[in-house]
mmCIF file of C-alpha atoms and ligand atoms in Angstrom:
data_model
loop_
_atom_site.group_PDB
_atom_site.id
_atom_site.type_symbol
_atom_site.label_atom_id
_atom_site.label_comp_id
_atom_site.label_asym_id
_atom_site.label_seq_id
_atom_site.Cartn_x
_atom_site.Cartn_y
_atom_site.Cartn_z
ATOM 1 C CA MET K 1 -5.330 4.031 -9.599
ATOM 2 C CA THR K 2 -1.926 5.311 -10.687
ATOM 3 C CA GLN K 3 -1.822 6.079 -14.399
ATOM 4 C CA LEU K 4 1.514 5.178 -15.962
ATOM 5 C CA ASN K 5 2.031 8.743 -17.150
ATOM 6 C CA ASP K 6 1.445 10.104 -13.643
ATOM 7 C CA VAL K 7 4.961 8.923 -12.785
ATOM 8 C CA PRO K 8 7.551 11.415 -14.107
ATOM 9 C CA VAL K 9 10.792 9.950 -15.349
ATOM 10 C CA ALA K 10 12.639 12.152 -12.801
ATOM 11 C CA GLN K 11 11.418 9.667 -10.167
ATOM 12 C CA LEU K 12 12.974 6.707 -11.968
ATOM 13 C CA MET K 13 16.221 8.033 -13.434
ATOM 14 C CA SER K 14 19.667 7.812 -11.935
ATOM 15 C CA ARG K 15 21.233 11.183 -11.151
ATOM 16 C CA ARG K 16 24.688 9.607 -11.134
ATOM 17 C CA VAL K 17 25.880 10.568 -14.593
ATOM 18 C CA ILE K 18 29.481 10.701 -15.777
ATOM 19 C CA CYS K 19 30.298 12.669 -18.888
ATOM 20 C CA VAL K 20 33.222 12.209 -21.262
ATOM 21 C CA ALA K 21 34.510 14.269 -24.168
ATOM 22 C CA PRO K 22 34.109 12.843 -27.682
ATOM 23 C CA GLU K 23 37.894 12.857 -28.128
ATOM 24 C CA GLU K 24 38.488 10.745 -25.038
ATOM 25 C CA SER K 25 40.104 7.396 -25.736
ATOM 26 C CA ILE K 26 38.115 4.198 -25.513
ATOM 27 C CA ALA K 27 40.606 2.850 -22.953
ATOM 28 C CA VAL K 28 39.866 5.785 -20.594
ATOM 29 C CA ALA K 29 36.112 5.476 -21.213
ATOM 30 C CA LEU K 30 36.292 1.769 -20.371
ATOM 31 C CA ASN K 31 38.186 2.428 -17.147
ATOM 32 C CA THR K 32 35.722 5.165 -16.186
ATOM 33 C CA LEU K 33 32.752 2.843 -16.674
ATOM 34 C CA ARG K 34 34.395 0.133 -14.578
ATOM 35 C CA ALA K 35 35.543 2.523 -11.832
ATOM 36 C CA HIS K 36 32.043 3.984 -11.410
ATOM 37 C CA LYS K 37 30.178 0.711 -12.020
ATOM 38 C CA LEU K 38 28.060 2.366 -14.708
ATOM 39 C CA SER K 39 26.499 0.960 -17.857
ATOM 40 C CA CYS K 40 26.823 4.148 -19.939
ATOM 41 C CA LEU K 41 28.646 7.464 -20.259
ATOM 42 C CA VAL K 42 27.123 10.636 -21.625
ATOM 43 C CA VAL K 43 29.253 12.293 -24.291
ATOM 44 C CA GLN K 44 29.294 16.039 -23.867
ATOM 45 C CA THR K 45 31.204 19.094 -25.138
ATOM 46 C CA PRO K 46 30.956 22.678 -23.810
ATOM 47 C CA ALA K 47 28.468 23.240 -26.661
ATOM 48 C CA GLY K 48 26.123 20.557 -25.334
ATOM 49 C CA LEU K 49 25.144 16.913 -25.453
ATOM 50 C CA GLU K 50 26.714 14.947 -28.293
ATOM 51 C CA GLY K 51 25.790 11.335 -27.745
ATOM 52 C CA ILE K 52 25.909 8.341 -25.455
ATOM 53 C CA LEU K 53 28.399 5.491 -25.095
ATOM 54 C CA THR K 54 27.144 2.251 -23.588
ATOM 55 C CA GLU K 55 28.797 -0.886 -22.285
ATOM 56 C CA ARG K 56 27.119 -2.710 -25.145
ATOM 57 C CA ASP K 57 28.764 -0.398 -27.734
ATOM 58 C CA LEU K 58 32.135 -1.354 -26.261
ATOM 59 C CA VAL K 59 31.405 -5.089 -26.227
ATOM 60 C CA VAL K 60 30.302 -4.999 -29.889
ATOM 61 C CA HIS K 61 33.412 -2.956 -30.788
ATOM 62 C CA PHE K 62 35.809 -5.380 -29.076
ATOM 63 C CA ASP K 63 34.032 -8.342 -30.576
ATOM 64 C CA ASN K 64 34.443 -6.863 -34.076
ATOM 65 C CA LEU K 65 38.127 -6.139 -33.478
ATOM 66 C CA VAL K 66 38.768 -9.660 -32.182
ATOM 67 C CA SER K 67 36.907 -11.220 -35.118
ATOM 68 C CA ALA K 68 38.940 -9.133 -37.557
ATOM 69 C CA GLU K 69 42.116 -9.941 -35.612
ATOM 70 C CA GLN K 70 42.745 -6.220 -35.282
ATOM 71 C CA LEU K 71 42.643 -5.870 -31.521
ATOM 72 C CA ASN K 72 45.470 -3.486 -30.562
ATOM 73 C CA VAL K 73 45.218 -2.367 -26.964
ATOM 74 C CA ARG K 74 47.368 0.708 -27.663
ATOM 75 C CA ASN K 75 44.929 1.978 -30.286
ATOM 76 C CA LEU K 76 41.327 1.237 -29.458
ATOM 77 C CA GLY K 77 40.029 4.451 -30.994
ATOM 78 C CA CYS K 78 38.156 7.334 -29.395
ATOM 79 C CA VAL K 79 34.666 7.793 -27.978
ATOM 80 C CA ARG K 80 33.388 9.729 -31.021
ATOM 81 C CA GLN K 81 33.903 6.624 -33.204
ATOM 82 C CA LEU K 82 31.653 4.434 -31.047
ATOM 83 C CA MET K 83 29.077 6.699 -29.449
ATOM 84 C CA SER K 84 25.435 6.768 -30.534
ATOM 85 C CA ALA K 85 24.697 10.260 -31.763
ATOM 86 C CA PRO K 86 22.780 12.443 -31.707
ATOM 87 C CA ALA K 87 21.606 11.425 -28.258
ATOM 88 C CA ILE K 88 17.840 11.110 -28.001
ATOM 89 C CA THR K 89 16.829 12.786 -24.759
ATOM 90 C CA VAL K 90 13.652 12.930 -22.698
ATOM 91 C CA GLN K 91 12.381 15.643 -20.365
ATOM 92 C CA GLU K 92 12.499 15.055 -16.609
ATOM 93 C CA ASP K 93 8.726 15.584 -16.329
ATOM 94 C CA ASP K 94 7.874 13.188 -19.178
ATOM 95 C CA GLY K 95 5.694 10.327 -17.919
ATOM 96 C CA LEU K 96 6.713 6.678 -17.644
ATOM 97 C CA GLN K 97 4.455 5.555 -20.502
ATOM 98 C CA THR K 98 5.779 8.228 -22.878
ATOM 99 C CA VAL K 99 9.423 7.445 -22.131
ATOM 100 C CA LEU K 100 8.871 3.703 -22.325
ATOM 101 C CA ASP K 101 7.265 4.191 -25.754
ATOM 102 C CA VAL K 102 10.321 6.170 -26.953
ATOM 103 C CA SER K 103 12.688 3.551 -25.585
ATOM 104 C CA VAL K 104 10.843 0.585 -27.119
ATOM 105 C CA ARG K 105 9.958 2.220 -30.455
ATOM 106 C CA GLN K 106 13.510 3.416 -31.062
ATOM 107 C CA GLY K 107 15.228 0.441 -29.441
ATOM 108 C CA ILE K 108 17.201 2.670 -27.055
ATOM 109 C CA ARG K 109 18.215 1.210 -23.706
ATOM 110 C CA HIS K 110 19.752 4.361 -22.167
ATOM 111 C CA LEU K 111 18.133 7.774 -22.380
ATOM 112 C CA PRO K 112 19.729 10.987 -21.071
ATOM 113 C CA VAL K 113 17.202 13.107 -19.166
ATOM 114 C CA VAL K 114 17.245 16.912 -19.434
ATOM 115 C CA ASN K 115 15.435 19.692 -17.594
ATOM 116 C CA THR K 116 13.430 22.482 -19.194
ATOM 117 C CA SER K 117 16.652 24.467 -19.804
ATOM 118 C CA GLY K 118 18.107 21.520 -21.715
ATOM 119 C CA GLU K 119 20.661 20.715 -18.992
ATOM 120 C CA LEU K 120 21.537 17.090 -18.365
ATOM 121 C CA VAL K 121 20.011 15.927 -15.036
ATOM 122 C CA GLY K 122 20.158 12.125 -15.240
ATOM 123 C CA VAL K 123 19.975 8.930 -17.246
ATOM 124 C CA VAL K 124 17.122 6.455 -17.344
ATOM 125 C CA THR K 125 17.521 2.880 -18.568
ATOM 126 C CA GLN K 126 14.971 0.587 -20.169
ATOM 127 C CA THR K 127 15.399 -1.696 -17.140
ATOM 128 C CA ASP K 128 14.407 1.180 -14.791
ATOM 129 C CA LEU K 129 11.333 1.806 -16.922
ATOM 130 C CA VAL K 130 10.224 -1.818 -17.191
ATOM 131 C CA ARG K 131 10.777 -2.384 -13.459
ATOM 132 C CA ALA K 132 8.616 0.656 -12.576
ATOM 133 C CA TYR K 133 6.003 -0.422 -15.105
ATOM 134 C CA SER K 134 5.656 -3.927 -13.677
ATOM 135 C CA HIS K 135 5.653 -2.583 -10.100
ATOM 136 C CA ILE K 136 2.696 -0.310 -10.919
ATOM 137 C CA LEU K 137 0.848 -3.102 -12.722
ATOM 138 C CA GLU K 138 1.387 -5.415 -9.751
ATOM 139 C CA ARG K 139 -0.017 -2.779 -7.372
ATOM 140 C CA GLN K 140 -3.020 -2.292 -9.610
ATOM 141 C CA LEU K 141 -3.686 -6.044 -9.654
ATOM 142 C CA ASP K 142 -3.429 -6.057 -5.825
ATOM 143 C CA LEU K 143 -5.958 -3.214 -5.690
ATOM 144 C CA VAL K 144 -8.341 -5.087 -7.960
ATOM 145 C CA SER K 145 -8.197 -8.192 -5.750
ATOM 146 C CA ASP K 146 -8.515 -6.050 -2.565
ATOM 147 C CA ASN K 147 -11.614 -4.445 -4.069
ATOM 148 C CA LYS K 148 -13.049 -7.842 -4.931
ATOM 149 C CA ARG K 149 -12.388 -9.031 -1.363
ATOM 150 C CA LEU K 150 -14.046 -5.888 0.084
ATOM 151 C CA MET K 151 -16.985 -6.311 -2.247
ATOM 152 C CA ALA K 152 -17.417 -9.946 -1.092
ATOM 153 C CA LEU K 153 -17.138 -8.878 2.573
ATOM 154 C CA SER K 154 -19.759 -6.174 2.092
ATOM 155 C CA LEU K 155 -22.238 -8.928 1.190
ATOM 156 C CA ILE K 156 -21.637 -11.077 4.282
ATOM 157 C CA ASP K 157 -23.211 -10.666 7.694
ATOM 158 C CA PRO K 158 -20.312 -10.695 10.180
ATOM 159 C CA LEU K 159 -22.273 -12.237 13.065
ATOM 160 C CA MET K 160 -23.859 -15.140 11.212
ATOM 161 C CA SER K 161 -21.284 -15.527 8.415
ATOM 162 C CA ILE K 162 -24.020 -15.806 5.809
ATOM 163 C CA GLY K 163 -25.180 -13.426 3.066
ATOM 164 C CA ASN K 164 -26.788 -10.172 4.201
ATOM 165 C CA ARG K 165 -29.879 -8.462 2.851
ATOM 166 C CA ARG K 166 -27.883 -6.736 0.120
ATOM 167 C CA ALA K 167 -26.569 -10.082 -1.099
ATOM 168 C CA MET K 168 -30.104 -11.474 -0.940
ATOM 169 C CA GLU K 169 -31.518 -8.647 -3.061
ATOM 170 C CA GLY K 170 -28.787 -9.085 -5.669
ATOM 171 C CA ASP K 171 -29.285 -12.864 -5.848
ATOM 172 C CA LEU K 172 -33.072 -12.671 -5.809
ATOM 173 C CA LYS K 173 -33.125 -10.550 -8.952
ATOM 174 C CA HIS K 174 -31.397 -13.411 -10.796
ATOM 175 C CA VAL K 175 -33.588 -16.099 -9.217
ATOM 176 C CA GLN K 176 -36.727 -14.147 -10.162
ATOM 177 C CA ALA K 177 -35.496 -13.536 -13.721
ATOM 178 C CA LYS K 178 -34.729 -17.246 -14.165
ATOM 179 C CA ALA K 179 -38.113 -18.261 -12.726
ATOM 180 C CA GLN K 180 -39.867 -15.959 -15.173
ATOM 181 C CA ARG K 181 -37.788 -17.223 -18.087
ATOM 182 C CA THR K 182 -38.355 -20.900 -17.301
ATOM 183 C CA GLN K 183 -41.824 -20.377 -15.837
ATOM 184 C CA SER K 184 -40.925 -22.487 -12.829
ATOM 185 C CA PRO K 185 -41.663 -21.159 -9.334
ATOM 186 C CA TYR K 186 -39.175 -20.305 -6.620
ATOM 187 C CA GLY K 187 -39.810 -20.317 -2.895
ATOM 188 C CA LEU K 188 -39.075 -17.860 -0.092
ATOM 189 C CA VAL K 189 -39.160 -18.740 3.599
ATOM 190 C CA LEU K 190 -38.921 -16.118 6.331
ATOM 191 C CA LEU K 191 -37.711 -17.526 9.659
ATOM 192 C CA ASP K 192 -37.896 -15.586 12.901
ATOM 193 C CA VAL K 193 -36.525 -16.663 16.283
ATOM 194 C CA ASP K 194 -39.312 -16.984 18.853
ATOM 195 C CA TRP K 195 -39.343 -14.940 22.024
ATOM 196 C CA PHE K 196 -35.876 -13.672 21.287
ATOM 197 C CA LYS K 197 -36.231 -10.415 23.200
ATOM 198 C CA ARG K 198 -36.889 -12.515 26.307
ATOM 199 C CA TYR K 199 -33.837 -14.658 25.450
ATOM 200 C CA ASN K 200 -31.596 -11.577 25.345
ATOM 201 C CA ASP K 201 -33.139 -10.199 28.501
ATOM 202 C CA HIS K 202 -32.613 -13.478 30.336
ATOM 203 C CA TYR K 203 -29.226 -14.661 29.045
ATOM 204 C CA GLY K 204 -27.638 -11.397 27.911
ATOM 205 C CA HIS K 205 -26.804 -10.029 24.481
ATOM 206 C CA GLN K 206 -23.586 -12.015 24.116
ATOM 207 C CA LEU K 207 -25.288 -15.368 24.584
ATOM 208 C CA GLY K 208 -28.021 -13.983 22.319
ATOM 209 C CA ASP K 209 -25.411 -13.509 19.599
ATOM 210 C CA GLN K 210 -24.091 -17.028 20.157
ATOM 211 C CA ALA K 211 -27.604 -18.431 19.865
ATOM 212 C CA LEU K 212 -28.169 -16.562 16.592
ATOM 213 C CA ARG K 213 -24.953 -18.028 15.209
ATOM 214 C CA ALA K 214 -26.061 -21.534 16.221
ATOM 215 C CA VAL K 215 -29.497 -21.010 14.651
ATOM 216 C CA ALA K 216 -27.961 -19.793 11.364
ATOM 217 C CA LYS K 217 -25.602 -22.778 11.284
ATOM 218 C CA ALA K 218 -28.345 -25.311 12.010
ATOM 219 C CA ILE K 219 -30.565 -23.868 9.285
ATOM 220 C CA GLY K 220 -27.640 -23.606 6.849
ATOM 221 C CA ASP K 221 -26.780 -27.272 7.458
ATOM 222 C CA SER K 222 -30.380 -28.293 6.773
ATOM 223 C CA LEU K 223 -30.397 -26.831 3.251
ATOM 224 C CA ARG K 224 -30.481 -28.632 -0.056
ATOM 225 C CA GLN K 225 -27.742 -27.766 -2.559
ATOM 226 C CA GLY K 226 -28.619 -24.619 -4.485
ATOM 227 C CA ASP K 227 -30.761 -23.174 -1.672
ATOM 228 C CA ARG K 228 -29.408 -20.066 0.024
ATOM 229 C CA LEU K 229 -29.775 -18.577 3.497
ATOM 230 C CA TYR K 230 -29.441 -14.851 4.283
ATOM 231 C CA ARG K 231 -29.824 -12.698 7.339
ATOM 232 C CA TYR K 232 -32.906 -10.636 6.586
ATOM 233 C CA GLY K 233 -32.357 -8.397 9.613
ATOM 234 C CA GLY K 234 -32.172 -8.703 13.413
ATOM 235 C CA GLU K 235 -33.203 -12.215 14.433
ATOM 236 C CA GLU K 236 -34.899 -12.873 11.109
ATOM 237 C CA LEU K 237 -33.485 -15.070 8.311
ATOM 238 C CA ILE K 238 -34.682 -15.805 4.814
ATOM 239 C CA LEU K 239 -34.338 -18.896 2.658
ATOM 240 C CA VAL K 240 -34.261 -18.504 -1.107
ATOM 241 C CA LEU K 241 -35.205 -21.730 -2.886
ATOM 242 C CA PRO K 242 -34.777 -21.712 -6.686
ATOM 243 C CA ASP K 243 -36.962 -24.108 -8.726
ATOM 244 C CA THR K 244 -39.181 -24.851 -5.745
ATOM 245 C CA ASP K 245 -42.968 -24.952 -5.541
ATOM 246 C CA GLN K 246 -45.109 -24.494 -2.441
ATOM 247 C CA ALA K 247 -44.817 -28.166 -1.358
ATOM 248 C CA GLY K 248 -41.026 -28.102 -1.726
ATOM 249 C CA ALA K 249 -40.778 -24.815 0.154
ATOM 250 C CA LEU K 250 -42.869 -26.285 2.965
ATOM 251 C CA GLN K 251 -40.468 -29.229 3.250
ATOM 252 C CA ALA K 252 -37.413 -26.921 3.337
ATOM 253 C CA ALA K 253 -39.045 -24.661 5.937
ATOM 254 C CA GLU K 254 -39.992 -27.589 8.138
ATOM 255 C CA ARG K 255 -36.493 -29.072 7.892
ATOM 256 C CA ALA K 256 -35.027 -25.705 8.949
ATOM 257 C CA ARG K 257 -37.506 -25.270 11.810
ATOM 258 C CA GLU K 258 -36.850 -28.836 13.015
ATOM 259 C CA ALA K 259 -33.077 -28.315 12.846
ATOM 260 C CA VAL K 260 -33.308 -25.342 15.220
ATOM 261 C CA SER K 261 -35.692 -27.132 17.563
ATOM 262 C CA GLN K 262 -33.337 -30.104 17.714
ATOM 263 C CA LEU K 263 -30.516 -27.893 18.975
ATOM 264 C CA GLN K 264 -32.444 -27.934 22.269
ATOM 265 C CA LEU K 265 -30.974 -24.579 23.286
ATOM 266 C CA GLU K 266 -32.450 -23.810 26.673
ATOM 267 C CA HIS K 267 -34.821 -20.811 26.710
ATOM 268 C CA GLN K 268 -36.362 -20.617 30.159
ATOM 269 C CA ASP K 269 -38.575 -17.661 29.310
ATOM 270 C CA SER K 270 -40.175 -19.317 26.295
ATOM 271 C CA PRO K 271 -43.375 -21.324 26.899
ATOM 272 C CA LEU K 272 -41.676 -23.970 24.721
ATOM 273 C CA GLY K 273 -38.659 -24.267 27.059
ATOM 274 C CA HIS K 274 -36.071 -24.137 24.276
ATOM 275 C CA LEU K 275 -35.141 -21.880 21.387
ATOM 276 C CA THR K 276 -37.379 -22.235 18.339
ATOM 277 C CA VAL K 277 -38.182 -20.447 15.103
ATOM 278 C CA SER K 278 -41.409 -19.720 13.286
ATOM 279 C CA ALA K 279 -41.550 -19.765 9.496
ATOM 280 C CA GLY K 280 -43.717 -18.167 6.821
ATOM 281 C CA LEU K 281 -43.410 -19.146 3.171
ATOM 282 C CA ALA K 282 -44.543 -18.159 -0.255
ATOM 283 C CA SER K 283 -43.759 -19.423 -3.728
ATOM 284 C CA GLY K 284 -44.370 -18.311 -7.291
ATOM 285 C CA ASP K 285 -42.559 -16.901 -10.300
ATOM 286 C CA GLY K 286 -43.440 -13.256 -9.751
ATOM 287 C CA ASP K 287 -41.956 -10.189 -8.122
ATOM 288 C CA TRP K 288 -39.750 -11.149 -5.163
ATOM 289 C CA GLN K 289 -40.907 -8.206 -3.042
ATOM 290 C CA ALA K 290 -44.494 -9.459 -3.321
ATOM 291 C CA LEU K 291 -43.348 -12.961 -2.318
ATOM 292 C CA VAL K 292 -41.494 -11.571 0.703
ATOM 293 C CA ALA K 293 -44.635 -9.677 1.729
ATOM 294 C CA GLY K 294 -46.628 -12.915 1.399
ATOM 295 C CA ALA K 295 -44.082 -14.893 3.438
ATOM 296 C CA ASP K 296 -44.154 -12.131 6.052
ATOM 297 C CA SER K 297 -47.906 -12.354 6.542
ATOM 298 C CA ALA K 298 -47.650 -16.170 6.733
ATOM 299 C CA LEU K 299 -44.939 -15.730 9.389
ATOM 300 C CA TYR K 300 -47.255 -13.441 11.332
ATOM 301 C CA GLU K 301 -49.867 -16.184 11.308
ATOM 302 C CA ALA K 302 -47.322 -18.754 12.535
ATOM 303 C CA LYS K 303 -46.487 -16.429 15.451
ATOM 304 C CA GLU K 304 -50.147 -15.815 16.221
ATOM 305 C CA ASN K 305 -50.866 -19.544 16.199
ATOM 306 C CA GLY K 306 -48.366 -20.382 18.922
ATOM 307 C CA ARG K 307 -44.884 -20.146 17.230
ATOM 308 C CA ASN K 308 -42.464 -23.021 16.407
ATOM 309 C CA GLN K 309 -44.445 -23.788 13.273
ATOM 310 C CA THR K 310 -44.614 -23.079 9.526
ATOM 311 C CA ARG K 311 -47.408 -21.330 7.682
ATOM 312 C CA ALA K 312 -47.852 -20.696 3.959
ATOM 313 C CA VAL K 313 -49.755 -17.898 2.202
HETATM 314 N N1 GTP S 401 -28.266 -10.695 20.654
HETATM 315 C C1 GTP S 401 -28.793 -10.183 19.565
HETATM 316 N N2 GTP S 401 -30.093 -9.820 19.566
HETATM 317 C C2 GTP S 401 -30.636 -9.317 18.448
HETATM 318 C C3 GTP S 401 -29.884 -9.169 17.283
HETATM 319 N N3 GTP S 401 -30.698 -8.660 16.328
HETATM 320 C C4 GTP S 401 -31.910 -8.490 16.885
HETATM 321 N N4 GTP S 401 -31.895 -8.882 18.158
HETATM 322 C C5 GTP S 401 -32.958 -8.846 19.174
HETATM 323 O O1 GTP S 401 -34.019 -9.679 18.816
HETATM 324 C C6 GTP S 401 -35.167 -9.228 19.546
HETATM 325 C C7 GTP S 401 -36.372 -9.360 18.658
HETATM 326 O O2 GTP S 401 -37.477 -9.036 19.453
HETATM 327 P P1 GTP S 401 -38.945 -8.963 18.905
HETATM 328 O O3 GTP S 401 -38.946 -8.422 17.502
HETATM 329 O O4 GTP S 401 -39.767 -8.253 19.916
HETATM 330 O O5 GTP S 401 -39.402 -10.439 18.755
HETATM 331 P P2 GTP S 401 -39.317 -11.642 19.749
HETATM 332 O O6 GTP S 401 -38.967 -11.246 21.136
HETATM 333 O O7 GTP S 401 -38.387 -12.647 19.143
HETATM 334 O O8 GTP S 401 -40.764 -12.186 19.739
HETATM 335 P P3 GTP S 401 -41.517 -12.936 18.569
HETATM 336 O O9 GTP S 401 -40.787 -12.697 17.290
HETATM 337 O O10 GTP S 401 -42.882 -12.384 18.578
HETATM 338 O O11 GTP S 401 -41.481 -14.385 18.943
HETATM 339 C C8 GTP S 401 -34.902 -7.782 19.954
HETATM 340 O O12 GTP S 401 -34.738 -7.735 21.362
HETATM 341 C C9 GTP S 401 -33.585 -7.479 19.264
HETATM 342 O O13 GTP S 401 -32.763 -6.614 20.050
HETATM 343 C C10 GTP S 401 -28.512 -9.546 17.330
HETATM 344 O O14 GTP S 401 -27.763 -9.435 16.353
HETATM 345 N N5 GTP S 401 -28.011 -10.045 18.466
#
């Protein structure tokens, strides 16, 4: 991210600077400001920088003269009488933060900018500084929200539009910690599409993808609030069921299995005639990896026993 002091004031200043002599009359200075549409003039002699004369100095001066009923257009005085001196300067390679600090701390709205040889190279205003400052802050806020969006995307499976294994691992750590704290079990259900290699071989990979999306949606729609579905990998999904014992996990698994079966997606190469899933479940309040291993062996049993069914460890 851009640090505020990474931006040198040379990038923000205006190089259009008009200088006047201290003896110049206020009337000429006023005309010069108006002719060049500037808000300040730098006051300089051959010996160097003397001060700065701003629009505001002139307004205050005229206001005082009018109030004192002493406004005489033929004798408005000279620049030396009104200028701010000595002029506080900044270096062209000073950073935005440094220059903004000088400007705010000393209440100076126009700062002449000099190079390393002390020659005048520009003028920077407080408005230039604040505008640059807010632009950088805005960009940094955009970056933060882009990063958040990327982070969220990196946890979603693009095919099924559900959490991926990374998201599952992150969430499971919390579910496990809560189960241990409250000593109430949580359930895990592994679901695997039956005969899916044959499905792909028969209908093609694209229809295979479509079927996986439909399966994920049907299972997702069958869930109770608080339960979460993730893609575990390939054609395998996993349900995470907080505060759920073995009986509850069995109900959730059966609801999910039924939901897929009821889609009645034709699968000619399956002995069951349509697309189905098998499920293996485990529940407890222990280590989630051990529960996944348990659910996996239960799933193996469900497959061995004819598929389209749920088994528990
Ligand atoms: N179309 C598609 N196929 C996938 C995807 N991920 C995994 N598969 C396929 O799913 C099939 C899984 O095959 P197997 O592990 O042999 O299991 P199966 O054919 O479903 O058989 P059982 O699980 O024993 O019922 C493989 O052919 C994978 O290529 C995917 O994202 N899209």
